Amino acid sequence: MNRTVLVTGSSRGLGAIIVKTLAQQGFQVVINYYKSKDAAEKLVSEIGEENAIAIRADVTNRKEVDNLIKKATEYFGQIDVVVNNALVDFKFDPNKQKPFTELTWDDYQKQLDGTLKASFNVVQSVIPQFIERQNGSIIGIGTNLYQNPVVPYHEYTTAKAGLIGFTRNIASELGIYGIKANVVSGGLLKTTDASAVTTPEVFDLIAQSTPLKKVTTPQDVANMVAYLSSENANGITGQNFTVDGGLTMN
């Protein structure tokens, strides 16, 4: 039986690359989108309706998430993996990032909701079927910025750091049911919609700081997500995998 993977925020950017990579490796994919309906439906047409479905949902809204999980489960029979990838209204623009003294708690709250509340909604909604089957995998998309804030994107980085704590608690409590939970933390990706405004100087600085002398690509991250979605990763849980060319080392 094919494994089914739900990727939130996957109509474009990193999410779309993850979906395409999963489909190429034989996974069935659930493409979640909020505003980009045309892009999501184009992905479905490229992959094929027998292996992909696009479902709209605001992942910060629990009722919409419950409906997302219900529709996806009805379409494919079950969900095996969820990838919490959605990003809410954030651009990696070092020239426009507010300094800490100008930030408001609302700035933080938006990112906390987009990362932690969304992940909470998705995981809590899907978890009953994971427990029933004694199997399932949860993958969060993090960032290496919490270890190495090359640019201090305060609110974004703080939310992503919280995602690691959230994921490890899930791994600890639910491992008894065969449920795995991990995070994939990429470096600044060249290039996604969110990083399109990042200056060449920042990309060059990062590239020269890594042992591989390269900036991380969305495909690099997608490859790790695909591995963790596979049965080859059944013995791995509670980990934060940093994919950044060796810029940060654990």
JSON list of C-alpha atoms in Angstrom, two decimals:
[
{"chain": "A", "resi": 1, "resn": "MET", "atom": "CA", "xyz": [0.00, 0.00, 0.00]},
{"chain": "A", "resi": 2, "resn": "ASN", "atom": "CA", "xyz": [1.29, 3.46, -0.88]},
{"chain": "A", "resi": 3, "resn": "ARG", "atom": "CA", "xyz": [2.06, 5.85, 1.93]},
{"chain": "A", "resi": 4, "resn": "THR", "atom": "CA", "xyz": [0.06, 9.07, 2.01]},
{"chain": "A", "resi": 5, "resn": "VAL", "atom": "CA", "xyz": [1.73, 12.32, 3.10]},
{"chain": "A", "resi": 6, "resn": "LEU", "atom": "CA", "xyz": [-0.08, 15.55, 3.97]},
{"chain": "A", "resi": 7, "resn": "VAL", "atom": "CA", "xyz": [2.08, 18.63, 3.45]},
{"chain": "A", "resi": 8, "resn": "THR", "atom": "CA", "xyz": [0.65, 21.88, 4.78]},
{"chain": "A", "resi": 9, "resn": "GLY", "atom": "CA", "xyz": [1.24, 25.05, 2.79]},
{"chain": "A", "resi": 10, "resn": "SER", "atom": "CA", "xyz": [2.38, 23.03, -0.19]},
{"chain": "A", "resi": 11, "resn": "SER", "atom": "CA", "xyz": [0.99, 24.79, -3.26]},
{"chain": "A", "resi": 12, "resn": "ARG", "atom": "CA", "xyz": [4.21, 26.76, -3.79]},
{"chain": "A", "resi": 13, "resn": "GLY", "atom": "CA", "xyz": [7.71, 27.36, -2.45]},
{"chain": "A", "resi": 14, "resn": "LEU", "atom": "CA", "xyz": [9.41, 24.70, -0.38]},
{"chain": "A", "resi": 15, "resn": "GLY", "atom": "CA", "xyz": [6.11, 22.87, 0.12]},
{"chain": "A", "resi": 16, "resn": "ALA", "atom": "CA", "xyz": [5.65, 22.38, -3.62]},
{"chain": "A", "resi": 17, "resn": "ILE", "atom": "CA", "xyz": [9.18, 20.99, -3.96]},
{"chain": "A", "resi": 18, "resn": "ILE", "atom": "CA", "xyz": [8.50, 18.59, -1.09]},
{"chain": "A", "resi": 19, "resn": "VAL", "atom": "CA", "xyz": [5.26, 17.43, -2.72]},
{"chain": "A", "resi": 20, "resn": "LYS", "atom": "CA", "xyz": [6.92, 16.88, -6.10]},
{"chain": "A", "resi": 21, "resn": "THR", "atom": "CA", "xyz": [9.80, 14.97, -4.52]},
{"chain": "A", "resi": 22, "resn": "LEU", "atom": "CA", "xyz": [7.45, 12.74, -2.54]},
{"chain": "A", "resi": 23, "resn": "ALA", "atom": "CA", "xyz": [5.34, 12.02, -5.63]},
{"chain": "A", "resi": 24, "resn": "GLN", "atom": "CA", "xyz": [8.43, 11.15, -7.65]},
{"chain": "A", "resi": 25, "resn": "GLN", "atom": "CA", "xyz": [9.38, 8.64, -4.97]},
{"chain": "A", "resi": 26, "resn": "GLY", "atom": "CA", "xyz": [5.98, 6.93, -5.05]},
{"chain": "A", "resi": 27, "resn": "PHE", "atom": "CA", "xyz": [4.10, 8.63, -2.22]},
{"chain": "A", "resi": 28, "resn": "GLN", "atom": "CA", "xyz": [0.51, 9.78, -2.47]},
{"chain": "A", "resi": 29, "resn": "VAL", "atom": "CA", "xyz": [0.31, 13.45, -1.52]},
{"chain": "A", "resi": 30, "resn": "VAL", "atom": "CA", "xyz": [-2.23, 15.79, 0.02]},
{"chain": "A", "resi": 31, "resn": "ILE", "atom": "CA", "xyz": [-1.56, 19.36, -1.10]},
{"chain": "A", "resi": 32, "resn": "ASN", "atom": "CA", "xyz": [-2.87, 21.83, 1.43]},
{"chain": "A", "resi": 33, "resn": "TYR", "atom": "CA", "xyz": [-3.26, 25.47, 0.39]},
{"chain": "A", "resi": 34, "resn": "TYR", "atom": "CA", "xyz": [-4.90, 28.59, 1.73]},
{"chain": "A", "resi": 35, "resn": "LYS", "atom": "CA", "xyz": [-4.91, 31.18, -1.08]},
{"chain": "A", "resi": 36, "resn": "SER", "atom": "CA", "xyz": [-3.03, 29.61, -4.00]},
{"chain": "A", "resi": 37, "resn": "LYS", "atom": "CA", "xyz": [-5.80, 27.45, -5.47]},
{"chain": "A", "resi": 38, "resn": "ASP", "atom": "CA", "xyz": [-4.56, 27.61, -9.05]},
{"chain": "A", "resi": 39, "resn": "ALA", "atom": "CA", "xyz": [-1.02, 26.60, -8.08]},
{"chain": "A", "resi": 40, "resn": "ALA", "atom": "CA", "xyz": [-2.33, 23.71, -5.98]},
{"chain": "A", "resi": 41, "resn": "GLU", "atom": "CA", "xyz": [-4.57, 22.42, -8.77]},
{"chain": "A", "resi": 42, "resn": "LYS", "atom": "CA", "xyz": [-1.69, 22.69, -11.25]},
{"chain": "A", "resi": 43, "resn": "LEU", "atom": "CA", "xyz": [0.40, 20.45, -8.97]},
{"chain": "A", "resi": 44, "resn": "VAL", "atom": "CA", "xyz": [-2.41, 17.91, -8.89]},
{"chain": "A", "resi": 45, "resn": "SER", "atom": "CA", "xyz": [-2.61, 17.89, -12.68]},
{"chain": "A", "resi": 46, "resn": "GLU", "atom": "CA", "xyz": [1.15, 17.37, -12.92]},
{"chain": "A", "resi": 47, "resn": "ILE", "atom": "CA", "xyz": [1.17, 14.49, -10.43]},
{"chain": "A", "resi": 48, "resn": "GLY", "atom": "CA", "xyz": [-2.17, 12.92, -11.33]},
{"chain": "A", "resi": 49, "resn": "GLU", "atom": "CA", "xyz": [-5.44, 12.71, -9.40]},
{"chain": "A", "resi": 50, "resn": "GLU", "atom": "CA", "xyz": [-4.82, 9.08, -8.48]},
{"chain": "A", "resi": 51, "resn": "ASN", "atom": "CA", "xyz": [-1.83, 10.18, -6.39]},
{"chain": "A", "resi": 52, "resn": "ALA", "atom": "CA", "xyz": [-2.63, 13.75, -5.38]},
{"chain": "A", "resi": 53, "resn": "ILE", "atom": "CA", "xyz": [-5.44, 15.89, -4.03]},
{"chain": "A", "resi": 54, "resn": "ALA", "atom": "CA", "xyz": [-5.54, 19.61, -3.23]},
{"chain": "A", "resi": 55, "resn": "ILE", "atom": "CA", "xyz": [-7.56, 20.71, -0.20]},
{"chain": "A", "resi": 56, "resn": "ARG", "atom": "CA", "xyz": [-8.00, 24.28, 1.03]},
{"chain": "A", "resi": 57, "resn": "ALA", "atom": "CA", "xyz": [-7.66, 24.93, 4.76]},
{"chain": "A", "resi": 58, "resn": "ASP", "atom": "CA", "xyz": [-6.39, 27.64, 7.05]},
{"chain": "A", "resi": 59, "resn": "VAL", "atom": "CA", "xyz": [-4.22, 25.50, 9.33]},
{"chain": "A", "resi": 60, "resn": "THR", "atom": "CA", "xyz": [-4.57, 27.99, 12.19]},
{"chain": "A", "resi": 61, "resn": "ASN", "atom": "CA", "xyz": [-8.32, 27.19, 12.23]},
{"chain": "A", "resi": 62, "resn": "ARG", "atom": "CA", "xyz": [-9.08, 23.90, 13.97]},
{"chain": "A", "resi": 63, "resn": "LYS", "atom": "CA", "xyz": [-12.42, 23.30, 12.25]},
{"chain": "A", "resi": 64, "resn": "GLU", "atom": "CA", "xyz": [-10.85, 23.73, 8.84]},
{"chain": "A", "resi": 65, "resn": "VAL", "atom": "CA", "xyz": [-8.00, 21.40, 9.81]},
{"chain": "A", "resi": 66, "resn": "ASP", "atom": "CA", "xyz": [-10.44, 18.74, 10.98]},
{"chain": "A", "resi": 67, "resn": "ASN", "atom": "CA", "xyz": [-12.17, 19.01, 7.62]},
{"chain": "A", "resi": 68, "resn": "LEU", "atom": "CA", "xyz": [-8.81, 18.78, 5.84]},
{"chain": "A", "resi": 69, "resn": "ILE", "atom": "CA", "xyz": [-7.91, 15.57, 7.68]},
{"chain": "A", "resi": 70, "resn": "LYS", "atom": "CA", "xyz": [-11.39, 14.13, 7.06]},
{"chain": "A", "resi": 71, "resn": "LYS", "atom": "CA", "xyz": [-11.33, 14.81, 3.31]},
{"chain": "A", "resi": 72, "resn": "ALA", "atom": "CA", "xyz": [-7.77, 13.55, 2.87]},
{"chain": "A", "resi": 73, "resn": "THR", "atom": "CA", "xyz": [-8.52, 10.37, 4.80]},
{"chain": "A", "resi": 74, "resn": "GLU", "atom": "CA", "xyz": [-11.66, 9.71, 2.79]},
{"chain": "A", "resi": 75, "resn": "TYR", "atom": "CA", "xyz": [-9.79, 10.22, -0.48]},
{"chain": "A", "resi": 76, "resn": "PHE", "atom": "CA", "xyz": [-6.78, 7.99, 0.21]},
{"chain": "A", "resi": 77, "resn": "GLY", "atom": "CA", "xyz": [-8.09, 5.77, 3.01]},
{"chain": "A", "resi": 78, "resn": "GLN", "atom": "CA", "xyz": [-5.60, 7.00, 5.60]},
{"chain": "A", "resi": 79, "resn": "ILE", "atom": "CA", "xyz": [-2.83, 9.49, 6.28]},
{"chain": "A", "resi": 80, "resn": "ASP", "atom": "CA", "xyz": [0.59, 8.08, 7.16]},
{"chain": "A", "resi": 81, "resn": "VAL", "atom": "CA", "xyz": [2.71, 11.21, 7.48]},
{"chain": "A", "resi": 82, "resn": "VAL", "atom": "CA", "xyz": [2.06, 14.89, 8.14]},
{"chain": "A", "resi": 83, "resn": "VAL", "atom": "CA", "xyz": [4.58, 17.58, 7.26]},
{"chain": "A", "resi": 84, "resn": "ASN", "atom": "CA", "xyz": [4.00, 20.86, 9.09]},
{"chain": "A", "resi": 85, "resn": "ASN", "atom": "CA", "xyz": [5.43, 23.24, 6.51]},
{"chain": "A", "resi": 86, "resn": "ALA", "atom": "CA", "xyz": [2.97, 26.15, 6.29]},
{"chain": "A", "resi": 87, "resn": "LEU", "atom": "CA", "xyz": [4.46, 29.63, 6.74]},
{"chain": "A", "resi": 88, "resn": "VAL", "atom": "CA", "xyz": [2.24, 32.58, 7.59]},
{"chain": "A", "resi": 89, "resn": "ASP", "atom": "CA", "xyz": [3.09, 35.96, 6.04]},
{"chain": "A", "resi": 90, "resn": "PHE", "atom": "CA", "xyz": [6.84, 36.16, 6.51]},
{"chain": "A", "resi": 91, "resn": "LYS", "atom": "CA", "xyz": [9.58, 37.36, 4.17]},
{"chain": "A", "resi": 92, "resn": "PHE", "atom": "CA", "xyz": [13.30, 36.91, 4.74]},
{"chain": "A", "resi": 93, "resn": "ASP", "atom": "CA", "xyz": [14.19, 40.51, 4.03]},
{"chain": "A", "resi": 94, "resn": "PRO", "atom": "CA", "xyz": [17.14, 41.72, 6.14]},
{"chain": "A", "resi": 95, "resn": "ASN", "atom": "CA", "xyz": [16.53, 45.31, 5.07]},
{"chain": "A", "resi": 96, "resn": "LYS", "atom": "CA", "xyz": [12.93, 45.36, 6.29]},
{"chain": "A", "resi": 97, "resn": "GLN", "atom": "CA", "xyz": [13.16, 43.15, 9.36]},
{"chain": "A", "resi": 98, "resn": "LYS", "atom": "CA", "xyz": [12.14, 45.17, 12.40]},
{"chain": "A", "resi": 99, "resn": "PRO", "atom": "CA", "xyz": [14.73, 45.54, 15.14]},
{"chain": "A", "resi": 100, "resn": "PHE", "atom": "CA", "xyz": [13.69, 44.05, 18.47]},
{"chain": "A", "resi": 101, "resn": "THR", "atom": "CA", "xyz": [12.87, 47.46, 19.93]},
{"chain": "A", "resi": 102, "resn": "GLU", "atom": "CA", "xyz": [10.22, 48.01, 17.26]},
{"chain": "A", "resi": 103, "resn": "LEU", "atom": "CA", "xyz": [8.59, 44.58, 17.38]},
{"chain": "A", "resi": 104, "resn": "THR", "atom": "CA", "xyz": [5.19, 44.08, 18.99]},
{"chain": "A", "resi": 105, "resn": "TRP", "atom": "CA", "xyz": [3.83, 40.97, 20.62]},
{"chain": "A", "resi": 106, "resn": "ASP", "atom": "CA", "xyz": [1.38, 40.73, 17.70]},
{"chain": "A", "resi": 107, "resn": "ASP", "atom": "CA", "xyz": [4.39, 40.16, 15.41]},
{"chain": "A", "resi": 108, "resn": "TYR", "atom": "CA", "xyz": [5.42, 37.24, 17.59]},
{"chain": "A", "resi": 109, "resn": "GLN", "atom": "CA", "xyz": [1.87, 35.94, 17.94]},
{"chain": "A", "resi": 110, "resn": "LYS", "atom": "CA", "xyz": [1.39, 35.75, 14.18]},
{"chain": "A", "resi": 111, "resn": "GLN", "atom": "CA", "xyz": [4.42, 33.48, 13.81]},
{"chain": "A", "resi": 112, "resn": "LEU", "atom": "CA", "xyz": [3.58, 31.44, 16.91]},
{"chain": "A", "resi": 113, "resn": "ASP", "atom": "CA", "xyz": [0.12, 30.83, 15.49]},
{"chain": "A", "resi": 114, "resn": "GLY", "atom": "CA", "xyz": [1.45, 30.00, 12.03]},
{"chain": "A", "resi": 115, "resn": "THR", "atom": "CA", "xyz": [4.02, 27.55, 13.33]},
{"chain": "A", "resi": 116, "resn": "LEU", "atom": "CA", "xyz": [2.93, 26.15, 16.70]},
{"chain": "A", "resi": 117, "resn": "LYS", "atom": "CA", "xyz": [-0.85, 26.56, 16.65]},
{"chain": "A", "resi": 118, "resn": "ALA", "atom": "CA", "xyz": [-1.00, 25.19, 13.10]},
{"chain": "A", "resi": 119, "resn": "SER", "atom": "CA", "xyz": [1.18, 22.21, 14.02]},
{"chain": "A", "resi": 120, "resn": "PHE", "atom": "CA", "xyz": [-0.90, 21.59, 17.16]},
{"chain": "A", "resi": 121, "resn": "ASN", "atom": "CA", "xyz": [-4.12, 21.60, 15.11]},
{"chain": "A", "resi": 122, "resn": "VAL", "atom": "CA", "xyz": [-2.80, 19.22, 12.45]},
{"chain": "A", "resi": 123, "resn": "VAL", "atom": "CA", "xyz": [-1.15, 16.77, 14.84]},
{"chain": "A", "resi": 124, "resn": "GLN", "atom": "CA", "xyz": [-4.06, 16.63, 17.28]},
{"chain": "A", "resi": 125, "resn": "SER", "atom": "CA", "xyz": [-6.52, 16.12, 14.43]},
{"chain": "A", "resi": 126, "resn": "VAL", "atom": "CA", "xyz": [-4.61, 13.28, 12.76]},
{"chain": "A", "resi": 127, "resn": "ILE", "atom": "CA", "xyz": [-3.32, 11.56, 15.87]},
{"chain": "A", "resi": 128, "resn": "PRO", "atom": "CA", "xyz": [-6.36, 9.33, 16.57]},
{"chain": "A", "resi": 129, "resn": "GLN", "atom": "CA", "xyz": [-5.82, 7.37, 13.34]},
{"chain": "A", "resi": 130, "resn": "PHE", "atom": "CA", "xyz": [-2.08, 7.12, 14.06]},
{"chain": "A", "resi": 131, "resn": "ILE", "atom": "CA", "xyz": [-2.81, 5.68, 17.50]},
{"chain": "A", "resi": 132, "resn": "GLU", "atom": "CA", "xyz": [-5.41, 3.28, 16.09]},
{"chain": "A", "resi": 133, "resn": "ARG", "atom": "CA", "xyz": [-2.91, 1.92, 13.55]},
{"chain": "A", "resi": 134, "resn": "GLN", "atom": "CA", "xyz": [0.05, 2.08, 15.96]},
{"chain": "A", "resi": 135, "resn": "ASN", "atom": "CA", "xyz": [2.04, 3.91, 13.33]},
{"chain": "A", "resi": 136, "resn": "GLY", "atom": "CA", "xyz": [2.54, 7.38, 11.87]},
{"chain": "A", "resi": 137, "resn": "SER", "atom": "CA", "xyz": [5.10, 10.10, 11.33]},
{"chain": "A", "resi": 138, "resn": "ILE", "atom": "CA", "xyz": [5.11, 13.82, 12.08]},
{"chain": "A", "resi": 139, "resn": "ILE", "atom": "CA", "xyz": [7.68, 16.08, 10.44]},
{"chain": "A", "resi": 140, "resn": "GLY", "atom": "CA", "xyz": [8.11, 19.75, 11.31]},
{"chain": "A", "resi": 141, "resn": "ILE", "atom": "CA", "xyz": [9.94, 22.23, 9.09]},
{"chain": "A", "resi": 142, "resn": "GLY", "atom": "CA", "xyz": [12.28, 24.26, 11.24]},
{"chain": "A", "resi": 143, "resn": "THR", "atom": "CA", "xyz": [15.27, 26.52, 10.65]},
{"chain": "A", "resi": 144, "resn": "ASN", "atom": "CA", "xyz": [18.95, 26.63, 11.53]},
{"chain": "A", "resi": 145, "resn": "LEU", "atom": "CA", "xyz": [18.52, 30.29, 12.48]},
{"chain": "A", "resi": 146, "resn": "TYR", "atom": "CA", "xyz": [17.68, 29.29, 16.06]},
{"chain": "A", "resi": 147, "resn": "GLN", "atom": "CA", "xyz": [21.30, 28.10, 16.34]},
{"chain": "A", "resi": 148, "resn": "ASN", "atom": "CA", "xyz": [22.93, 30.69, 14.11]},
{"chain": "A", "resi": 149, "resn": "PRO", "atom": "CA", "xyz": [20.87, 33.87, 13.65]},
{"chain": "A", "resi": 150, "resn": "VAL", "atom": "CA", "xyz": [22.81, 35.29, 10.72]},
{"chain": "A", "resi": 151, "resn": "VAL", "atom": "CA", "xyz": [19.94, 37.75, 10.46]},
{"chain": "A", "resi": 152, "resn": "PRO", "atom": "CA", "xyz": [17.90, 38.18, 13.66]},
{"chain": "A", "resi": 153, "resn": "TYR", "atom": "CA", "xyz": [14.43, 37.28, 12.41]},
{"chain": "A", "resi": 154, "resn": "HIS", "atom": "CA", "xyz": [13.22, 37.37, 16.00]},
{"chain": "A", "resi": 155, "resn": "GLU", "atom": "CA", "xyz": [9.58, 36.33, 15.76]},
{"chain": "A", "resi": 156, "resn": "TYR", "atom": "CA", "xyz": [10.10, 33.68, 13.07]},
{"chain": "A", "resi": 157, "resn": "THR", "atom": "CA", "xyz": [13.11, 32.07, 14.74]},
{"chain": "A", "resi": 158, "resn": "THR", "atom": "CA", "xyz": [11.47, 32.01, 18.16]},
{"chain": "A", "resi": 159, "resn": "ALA", "atom": "CA", "xyz": [8.42, 30.20, 16.79]},
{"chain": "A", "resi": 160, "resn": "LYS", "atom": "CA", "xyz": [10.59, 27.64, 14.97]},
{"chain": "A", "resi": 161, "resn": "ALA", "atom": "CA", "xyz": [12.64, 27.01, 18.11]},
{"chain": "A", "resi": 162, "resn": "GLY", "atom": "CA", "xyz": [9.38, 26.27, 19.90]},
{"chain": "A", "resi": 163, "resn": "LEU", "atom": "CA", "xyz": [8.52, 23.76, 17.18]},
{"chain": "A", "resi": 164, "resn": "ILE", "atom": "CA", "xyz": [11.48, 21.62, 18.23]},
{"chain": "A", "resi": 165, "resn": "GLY", "atom": "CA", "xyz": [10.23, 21.48, 21.82]},
{"chain": "A", "resi": 166, "resn": "PHE", "atom": "CA", "xyz": [6.70, 20.70, 20.62]},
{"chain": "A", "resi": 167, "resn": "THR", "atom": "CA", "xyz": [7.94, 17.89, 18.38]},
{"chain": "A", "resi": 168, "resn": "ARG", "atom": "CA", "xyz": [10.18, 16.28, 20.98]},
{"chain": "A", "resi": 169, "resn": "ASN", "atom": "CA", "xyz": [7.38, 16.18, 23.54]},
{"chain": "A", "resi": 170, "resn": "ILE", "atom": "CA", "xyz": [5.16, 14.48, 20.96]},
{"chain": "A", "resi": 171, "resn": "ALA", "atom": "CA", "xyz": [7.94, 11.98, 20.22]},
{"chain": "A", "resi": 172, "resn": "SER", "atom": "CA", "xyz": [8.40, 11.23, 23.91]},
{"chain": "A", "resi": 173, "resn": "GLU", "atom": "CA", "xyz": [4.73, 10.74, 24.76]},
{"chain": "A", "resi": 174, "resn": "LEU", "atom": "CA", "xyz": [3.46, 9.03, 21.62]},
{"chain": "A", "resi": 175, "resn": "GLY", "atom": "CA", "xyz": [6.38, 6.79, 20.75]},
{"chain": "A", "resi": 176, "resn": "ILE", "atom": "CA", "xyz": [4.63, 4.01, 22.64]},
{"chain": "A", "resi": 177, "resn": "TYR", "atom": "CA", "xyz": [2.09, 3.97, 19.79]},
{"chain": "A", "resi": 178, "resn": "GLY", "atom": "CA", "xyz": [4.75, 3.66, 17.10]},
{"chain": "A", "resi": 179, "resn": "ILE", "atom": "CA", "xyz": [4.49, 7.35, 16.23]},
{"chain": "A", "resi": 180, "resn": "LYS", "atom": "CA", "xyz": [7.63, 9.17, 15.14]},
{"chain": "A", "resi": 181, "resn": "ALA", "atom": "CA", "xyz": [8.17, 12.94, 15.30]},
{"chain": "A", "resi": 182, "resn": "ASN", "atom": "CA", "xyz": [11.13, 14.85, 13.90]},
{"chain": "A", "resi": 183, "resn": "VAL", "atom": "CA", "xyz": [12.12, 18.27, 12.61]},
{"chain": "A", "resi": 184, "resn": "VAL", "atom": "CA", "xyz": [14.02, 19.16, 9.45]},
{"chain": "A", "resi": 185, "resn": "SER", "atom": "CA", "xyz": [15.76, 22.51, 9.85]},
{"chain": "A", "resi": 186, "resn": "GLY", "atom": "CA", "xyz": [17.09, 23.99, 6.65]},
{"chain": "A", "resi": 187, "resn": "GLY", "atom": "CA", "xyz": [19.37, 26.91, 6.22]},
{"chain": "A", "resi": 188, "resn": "LEU", "atom": "CA", "xyz": [18.15, 29.97, 4.37]},
{"chain": "A", "resi": 189, "resn": "LEU", "atom": "CA", "xyz": [16.91, 28.44, 1.14]},
{"chain": "A", "resi": 190, "resn": "LYS", "atom": "CA", "xyz": [17.91, 29.65, -2.30]},
{"chain": "A", "resi": 191, "resn": "THR", "atom": "CA", "xyz": [15.37, 30.39, -3.46]},
{"chain": "A", "resi": 192, "resn": "THR", "atom": "CA", "xyz": [11.76, 30.26, -2.28]},
{"chain": "A", "resi": 193, "resn": "ASP", "atom": "CA", "xyz": [8.99, 32.84, -2.31]},
{"chain": "A", "resi": 194, "resn": "ALA", "atom": "CA", "xyz": [9.87, 33.76, 1.26]},
{"chain": "A", "resi": 195, "resn": "SER", "atom": "CA", "xyz": [13.57, 34.24, 0.52]},
{"chain": "A", "resi": 196, "resn": "ALA", "atom": "CA", "xyz": [13.14, 35.95, -2.86]},
{"chain": "A", "resi": 197, "resn": "VAL", "atom": "CA", "xyz": [13.88, 39.34, -1.30]},
{"chain": "A", "resi": 198, "resn": "THR", "atom": "CA", "xyz": [17.00, 38.16, 0.52]},
{"chain": "A", "resi": 199, "resn": "THR", "atom": "CA", "xyz": [19.99, 40.16, -0.67]},
{"chain": "A", "resi": 200, "resn": "PRO", "atom": "CA", "xyz": [22.81, 38.52, -2.67]},
{"chain": "A", "resi": 201, "resn": "GLU", "atom": "CA", "xyz": [25.23, 39.64, 0.04]},
{"chain": "A", "resi": 202, "resn": "VAL", "atom": "CA", "xyz": [23.47, 37.52, 2.65]},
{"chain": "A", "resi": 203, "resn": "PHE", "atom": "CA", "xyz": [23.43, 34.46, 0.38]},
{"chain": "A", "resi": 204, "resn": "ASP", "atom": "CA", "xyz": [27.15, 34.96, -0.40]},
{"chain": "A", "resi": 205, "resn": "LEU", "atom": "CA", "xyz": [27.99, 35.29, 3.30]},
{"chain": "A", "resi": 206, "resn": "ILE", "atom": "CA", "xyz": [26.19, 32.06, 4.10]},
{"chain": "A", "resi": 207, "resn": "ALA", "atom": "CA", "xyz": [27.72, 30.16, 1.19]},
{"chain": "A", "resi": 208, "resn": "GLN", "atom": "CA", "xyz": [31.27, 31.15, 2.16]},
{"chain": "A", "resi": 209, "resn": "SER", "atom": "CA", "xyz": [30.59, 30.19, 5.79]},
{"chain": "A", "resi": 210, "resn": "THR", "atom": "CA", "xyz": [29.61, 26.59, 5.02]},
{"chain": "A", "resi": 211, "resn": "PRO", "atom": "CA", "xyz": [32.04, 23.69, 4.58]},
{"chain": "A", "resi": 212, "resn": "LEU", "atom": "CA", "xyz": [30.28, 22.83, 1.31]},
{"chain": "A", "resi": 213, "resn": "LYS", "atom": "CA", "xyz": [30.54, 26.45, 0.12]},
{"chain": "A", "resi": 214, "resn": "LYS", "atom": "CA", "xyz": [26.92, 26.45, -1.00]},
{"chain": "A", "resi": 215, "resn": "VAL", "atom": "CA", "xyz": [23.54, 27.74, 0.05]},
{"chain": "A", "resi": 216, "resn": "THR", "atom": "CA", "xyz": [20.94, 25.13, 0.94]},
{"chain": "A", "resi": 217, "resn": "THR", "atom": "CA", "xyz": [18.35, 24.46, -1.77]},
{"chain": "A", "resi": 218, "resn": "PRO", "atom": "CA", "xyz": [14.70, 23.51, -1.30]},
{"chain": "A", "resi": 219, "resn": "GLN", "atom": "CA", "xyz": [15.55, 20.17, -2.90]},
{"chain": "A", "resi": 220, "resn": "ASP", "atom": "CA", "xyz": [18.11, 19.47, -0.16]},
{"chain": "A", "resi": 221, "resn": "VAL", "atom": "CA", "xyz": [15.39, 19.84, 2.47]},
{"chain": "A", "resi": 222, "resn": "ALA", "atom": "CA", "xyz": [12.81, 17.93, 0.42]},
{"chain": "A", "resi": 223, "resn": "ASN", "atom": "CA", "xyz": [15.17, 14.95, 0.13]},
{"chain": "A", "resi": 224, "resn": "MET", "atom": "CA", "xyz": [15.45, 14.71, 3.92]},
{"chain": "A", "resi": 225, "resn": "VAL", "atom": "CA", "xyz": [11.67, 15.02, 4.33]},
{"chain": "A", "resi": 226, "resn": "ALA", "atom": "CA", "xyz": [11.17, 12.20, 1.82]},
{"chain": "A", "resi": 227, "resn": "TYR", "atom": "CA", "xyz": [13.61, 10.00, 3.72]},
{"chain": "A", "resi": 228, "resn": "LEU", "atom": "CA", "xyz": [11.87, 10.61, 7.05]},
{"chain": "A", "resi": 229, "resn": "SER", "atom": "CA", "xyz": [8.52, 9.89, 5.38]},
{"chain": "A", "resi": 230, "resn": "SER", "atom": "CA", "xyz": [9.72, 6.46, 4.30]},
{"chain": "A", "resi": 231, "resn": "GLU", "atom": "CA", "xyz": [9.80, 3.21, 6.22]},
{"chain": "A", "resi": 232, "resn": "ASN", "atom": "CA", "xyz": [13.59, 3.46, 6.19]},
{"chain": "A", "resi": 233, "resn": "ALA", "atom": "CA", "xyz": [13.27, 6.03, 8.98]},
{"chain": "A", "resi": 234, "resn": "ASN", "atom": "CA", "xyz": [11.11, 3.91, 11.30]},
{"chain": "A", "resi": 235, "resn": "GLY", "atom": "CA", "xyz": [13.83, 3.89, 13.96]},
{"chain": "A", "resi": 236, "resn": "ILE", "atom": "CA", "xyz": [14.22, 7.67, 14.12]},
{"chain": "A", "resi": 237, "resn": "THR", "atom": "CA", "xyz": [12.28, 10.00, 16.41]},
{"chain": "A", "resi": 238, "resn": "GLY", "atom": "CA", "xyz": [12.75, 13.14, 18.49]},
{"chain": "A", "resi": 239, "resn": "GLN", "atom": "CA", "xyz": [15.52, 14.46, 16.26]},
{"chain": "A", "resi": 240, "resn": "ASN", "atom": "CA", "xyz": [16.22, 17.82, 14.68]},
{"chain": "A", "resi": 241, "resn": "PHE", "atom": "CA", "xyz": [18.00, 17.29, 11.36]},
{"chain": "A", "resi": 242, "resn": "THR", "atom": "CA", "xyz": [19.86, 20.40, 10.24]},
{"chain": "A", "resi": 243, "resn": "VAL", "atom": "CA", "xyz": [20.27, 20.60, 6.47]},
{"chain": "A", "resi": 244, "resn": "ASP", "atom": "CA", "xyz": [22.50, 23.63, 5.88]},
{"chain": "A", "resi": 245, "resn": "GLY", "atom": "CA", "xyz": [25.72, 22.47, 4.27]},
{"chain": "A", "resi": 246, "resn": "GLY", "atom": "CA", "xyz": [27.43, 22.17, 7.64]},
{"chain": "A", "resi": 247, "resn": "LEU", "atom": "CA", "xyz": [27.00, 25.82, 8.64]},
{"chain": "A", "resi": 248, "resn": "THR", "atom": "CA", "xyz": [25.84, 24.63, 12.05]},
{"chain": "A", "resi": 249, "resn": "MET", "atom": "CA", "xyz": [27.10, 21.36, 13.50]},
{"chain": "A", "resi": 250, "resn": "ASN", "atom": "CA", "xyz": [25.57, 19.33, 16.33]}
]
